[in-house]
mmCIF file of C-alpha atoms in Angstrom:
data_model
loop_
_atom_site.group_PDB
_atom_site.id
_atom_site.type_symbol
_atom_site.label_atom_id
_atom_site.label_comp_id
_atom_site.label_asym_id
_atom_site.label_seq_id
_atom_site.Cartn_x
_atom_site.Cartn_y
_atom_site.Cartn_z
ATOM 1 C CA MET A 1 40.338 -86.743 -74.353
ATOM 2 C CA ALA A 2 42.760 -88.298 -77.050
ATOM 3 C CA VAL A 3 46.267 -89.269 -75.569
ATOM 4 C CA HIS A 4 47.464 -87.280 -78.751
ATOM 5 C CA GLU A 5 45.663 -84.191 -77.336
ATOM 6 C CA ALA A 6 46.816 -84.126 -73.877
ATOM 7 C CA GLU A 7 50.560 -84.774 -75.683
ATOM 8 C CA LYS A 8 50.077 -81.985 -77.748
ATOM 9 C CA ILE A 9 49.130 -79.554 -74.955
ATOM 10 C CA TYR A 10 51.962 -80.663 -72.744
ATOM 11 C CA ILE A 11 54.421 -80.092 -75.634
ATOM 12 C CA GLU A 12 53.200 -76.582 -76.216
ATOM 13 C CA TYR A 13 52.900 -75.522 -72.676
ATOM 14 C CA SER A 14 55.171 -77.524 -70.601
ATOM 15 C CA THR A 15 58.300 -75.214 -71.176
ATOM 16 C CA GLU A 16 56.805 -72.148 -70.308
ATOM 17 C CA LEU A 17 55.117 -73.574 -67.260
ATOM 18 C CA TYR A 18 58.629 -74.786 -66.153
ATOM 19 C CA ARG A 19 59.966 -71.639 -66.542
ATOM 20 C CA TYR A 20 57.324 -70.203 -64.506
ATOM 21 C CA PHE A 21 57.910 -72.376 -61.837
ATOM 22 C CA LEU A 22 61.348 -71.782 -61.697
ATOM 23 C CA SER A 23 61.294 -68.220 -61.670
ATOM 24 C CA LEU A 24 58.985 -68.771 -58.492
ATOM 25 C CA THR A 25 61.144 -71.612 -56.632
ATOM 26 C CA HIS A 26 64.460 -70.937 -58.014
ATOM 27 C CA SER A 27 65.176 -74.658 -57.990
ATOM 28 C CA SER A 28 64.964 -76.834 -60.866
ATOM 29 C CA THR A 29 63.905 -79.862 -58.870
ATOM 30 C CA ASP A 30 60.876 -78.133 -57.461
ATOM 31 C CA ALA A 31 60.066 -76.729 -60.345
ATOM 32 C CA GLU A 32 60.026 -80.248 -62.043
ATOM 33 C CA ASP A 33 58.028 -81.569 -59.197
ATOM 34 C CA LEU A 34 55.569 -78.911 -59.668
ATOM 35 C CA LEU A 35 55.157 -78.894 -63.457
ATOM 36 C CA SER A 36 54.477 -82.686 -63.045
ATOM 37 C CA GLU A 37 51.802 -82.239 -60.472
ATOM 38 C CA THR A 38 50.180 -79.625 -62.652
ATOM 39 C CA PHE A 39 50.147 -81.872 -65.928
ATOM 40 C CA ILE A 40 48.585 -84.620 -63.470
ATOM 41 C CA ARG A 41 45.806 -82.464 -62.529
ATOM 42 C CA ALA A 42 45.060 -80.960 -65.933
ATOM 43 C CA LEU A 43 44.973 -84.685 -67.214
ATOM 44 C CA LYS A 44 42.538 -85.380 -64.910
ATOM 45 C CA LYS A 45 40.618 -82.124 -65.248
ATOM 46 C CA LEU A 46 40.772 -82.269 -69.140
ATOM 47 C CA PRO A 47 37.294 -84.160 -70.126
ATOM 48 C CA SER A 48 35.455 -81.306 -67.896
ATOM 49 C CA PHE A 49 37.199 -78.292 -69.369
ATOM 50 C CA ARG A 50 34.852 -76.166 -71.034
ATOM 51 C CA GLY A 51 36.865 -73.915 -73.245
ATOM 52 C CA ASP A 52 35.644 -70.809 -71.238
ATOM 53 C CA SER A 53 39.176 -69.688 -71.277
ATOM 54 C CA SER A 54 42.034 -70.636 -73.384
ATOM 55 C CA VAL A 55 44.100 -73.575 -72.494
ATOM 56 C CA ARG A 56 47.118 -71.322 -71.471
ATOM 57 C CA THR A 57 44.944 -69.476 -68.892
ATOM 58 C CA TRP A 58 43.385 -72.761 -67.772
ATOM 59 C CA LEU A 59 46.863 -74.290 -67.225
ATOM 60 C CA TYR A 60 48.206 -71.272 -65.448
ATOM 61 C CA SER A 61 44.815 -71.642 -62.977
ATOM 62 C CA ILE A 62 46.060 -75.128 -62.146
ATOM 63 C CA ALA A 63 49.467 -74.008 -61.828
ATOM 64 C CA ARG A 64 48.872 -71.505 -59.465
ATOM 65 C CA ASN A 65 46.727 -73.658 -57.107
ATOM 66 C CA VAL A 66 49.727 -75.940 -57.248
ATOM 67 C CA TRP A 67 52.156 -73.342 -56.377
ATOM 68 C CA PHE A 68 50.047 -72.401 -53.710
ATOM 69 C CA GLU A 69 49.493 -75.985 -52.162
ATOM 70 C CA PHE A 70 53.237 -76.202 -52.311
ATOM 71 C CA ILE A 71 53.906 -72.747 -50.296
ATOM 72 C CA ARG A 72 50.965 -73.882 -48.073
ATOM 73 C CA LYS A 73 52.835 -77.146 -47.271
ATOM 74 C CA SER A 74 56.320 -75.704 -47.227
ATOM 75 C CA ARG A 75 55.635 -72.762 -44.796
ATOM 76 C CA ASP A 76 52.298 -73.481 -43.571
ATOM 77 C CA ALA A 77 50.781 -70.381 -44.495
ATOM 78 C CA LEU A 78 50.251 -68.591 -47.559
ATOM 79 C CA ASN A 79 50.905 -64.855 -47.092
ATOM 80 C CA LEU A 80 50.688 -61.896 -49.937
ATOM 81 C CA ASP A 81 54.423 -61.969 -50.117
ATOM 82 C CA ASP A 82 54.210 -65.367 -52.199
ATOM 83 C CA MET A 83 51.100 -64.108 -53.980
ATOM 84 C CA LEU A 84 52.865 -61.112 -55.095
ATOM 85 C CA GLU A 85 55.893 -63.048 -56.475
ATOM 86 C CA VAL A 86 53.392 -64.546 -58.840
ATOM 87 C CA TYR A 87 53.181 -61.273 -60.475
ATOM 88 C CA ILE A 88 56.061 -58.882 -59.755
ATOM 89 C CA ASP A 89 58.970 -58.973 -62.136
ATOM 90 C CA ASP A 90 62.211 -59.843 -60.421
ATOM 91 C CA SER A 91 63.980 -56.461 -60.272
ATOM 92 C CA ILE A 92 61.295 -55.665 -57.485
ATOM 93 C CA LEU A 93 60.804 -59.089 -55.799
ATOM 94 C CA ASP A 94 64.715 -59.095 -55.140
ATOM 95 C CA ALA A 95 63.531 -56.066 -53.076
ATOM 96 C CA VAL A 96 60.649 -57.810 -51.311
ATOM 97 C CA SER A 97 61.813 -58.707 -47.934
ATOM 98 C CA ASN A 98 58.801 -58.495 -45.871
ATOM 99 C CA SER A 99 55.222 -58.376 -45.619
ATOM 100 C CA MET A 100 55.056 -54.229 -44.730
ATOM 101 C CA LEU A 101 56.181 -53.865 -48.520
ATOM 102 C CA ALA A 102 53.971 -56.460 -49.959
ATOM 103 C CA GLU A 103 51.174 -54.716 -48.000
ATOM 104 C CA ARG A 104 52.217 -51.388 -49.353
ATOM 105 C CA VAL A 105 51.877 -52.903 -52.938
ATOM 106 C CA ARG A 106 48.292 -54.017 -52.437
ATOM 107 C CA LEU A 107 47.281 -50.957 -50.577
ATOM 108 C CA HIS A 108 48.851 -48.721 -53.303
ATOM 109 C CA LEU A 109 46.983 -51.005 -56.214
ATOM 110 C CA MET A 110 43.611 -50.904 -54.347
ATOM 111 C CA ASN A 111 43.872 -46.750 -54.737
ATOM 112 C CA MET A 112 44.330 -46.928 -58.358
ATOM 113 C CA ASP A 113 41.649 -46.968 -60.893
ATOM 114 C CA GLU A 114 39.494 -50.068 -61.273
ATOM 115 C CA ARG A 115 40.524 -50.790 -64.696
ATOM 116 C CA ALA A 116 44.106 -50.935 -63.568
ATOM 117 C CA GLN A 117 43.554 -53.313 -60.690
ATOM 118 C CA LYS A 118 41.345 -55.489 -62.892
ATOM 119 C CA VAL A 119 44.252 -55.890 -65.536
ATOM 120 C CA VAL A 120 46.807 -56.490 -62.908
ATOM 121 C CA LEU A 121 44.879 -59.119 -61.399
ATOM 122 C CA MET A 122 43.824 -60.724 -64.642
ATOM 123 C CA ARG A 123 47.736 -60.854 -65.746
ATOM 124 C CA SER A 124 48.293 -62.318 -62.323
ATOM 125 C CA GLU A 125 45.744 -65.020 -62.983
ATOM 126 C CA GLY A 126 47.338 -65.925 -66.298
ATOM 127 C CA TYR A 127 45.163 -64.016 -68.674
ATOM 128 C CA SER A 128 46.797 -63.097 -72.012
ATOM 129 C CA TYR A 129 46.289 -59.294 -72.931
ATOM 130 C CA ASP A 130 43.623 -60.563 -75.882
ATOM 131 C CA GLU A 131 41.606 -62.372 -73.234
ATOM 132 C CA ILE A 132 41.781 -59.423 -70.963
ATOM 133 C CA SER A 133 40.952 -56.922 -73.865
ATOM 134 C CA GLY A 134 37.844 -58.644 -74.536
ATOM 135 C CA LYS A 135 36.603 -59.298 -70.929
ATOM 136 C CA LEU A 136 37.190 -55.733 -70.371
ATOM 137 C CA GLN A 137 36.450 -54.452 -73.714
ATOM 138 C CA ILE A 138 39.712 -52.314 -74.482
ATOM 139 C CA THR A 139 42.352 -53.285 -77.168
ATOM 140 C CA SER A 140 45.146 -55.577 -76.440
ATOM 141 C CA ASN A 141 47.543 -52.652 -76.559
ATOM 142 C CA SER A 142 45.672 -50.745 -73.941
ATOM 143 C CA ALA A 143 45.830 -53.820 -71.650
ATOM 144 C CA ARG A 144 49.463 -53.671 -72.247
ATOM 145 C CA VAL A 145 49.804 -49.894 -71.471
ATOM 146 C CA ILE A 146 47.564 -50.119 -68.400
ATOM 147 C CA GLU A 147 49.935 -52.907 -66.853
ATOM 148 C CA HIS A 148 53.202 -51.349 -67.881
ATOM 149 C CA ARG A 149 51.760 -48.112 -66.557
ATOM 150 C CA THR A 150 50.666 -49.791 -63.227
ATOM 151 C CA LYS A 151 53.601 -51.721 -62.506
ATOM 152 C CA LYS A 152 55.696 -48.405 -63.550
ATOM 153 C CA LYS A 153 53.801 -46.469 -60.940
ATOM 154 C CA LEU A 154 53.984 -49.061 -58.079
ATOM 155 C CA LYS A 155 57.670 -49.107 -58.605
ATOM 156 C CA GLU A 156 57.824 -45.284 -58.388
ATOM 157 C CA LEU A 157 55.478 -45.062 -55.230
ATOM 158 C CA LEU A 158 57.847 -47.779 -53.450
ATOM 159 C CA ILE A 159 60.991 -46.147 -54.410
ATOM 160 C CA ARG A 160 59.639 -42.701 -53.013
ATOM 161 C CA GLU A 161 58.552 -44.470 -49.659
ATOM 162 C CA GLY A 162 62.353 -46.095 -49.508
ATOM 163 C CA PHE A 163 60.879 -49.800 -49.616
ATOM 164 C CA ILE A 164 62.945 -50.653 -52.471
ATOM 165 C CA ASP A 165 66.116 -48.647 -54.632
ATOM 166 C CA GLY A 166 65.809 -46.989 -57.685
#
């Protein structure tokens, strides 16, 4: 792996990954540390990267693992609330205050159709809409619509149950 290629990947994705970590940690120091750790691991793993997914998806996979390890170290246990923070947007996250709400989200999602579950899961794993469309054999616009409708439905259900404010 040429230094130039690694530098190119860093330049292209570092700002996006920093923002990702900042949205999770709300701490610039932690976000910078997690970003550094992600790229250290990526550099070590780059020779074995086979290209089965996009570089972006691969980096986000590493970033998620770095994030989960950070949570485990700081809280001694990874719970569903922490995993949901990776996916659910800030307006819902502000209302996520206990594991009961997280469990409701998980249960509601599991009661939705399989395609909606797959789209949400793949998005939470960092897959792009184009990658999802290829794997699920739907258009990328369909993937966007399915994700939007699923998030909207989850929010509506949580509002109806009184878990979040509308």
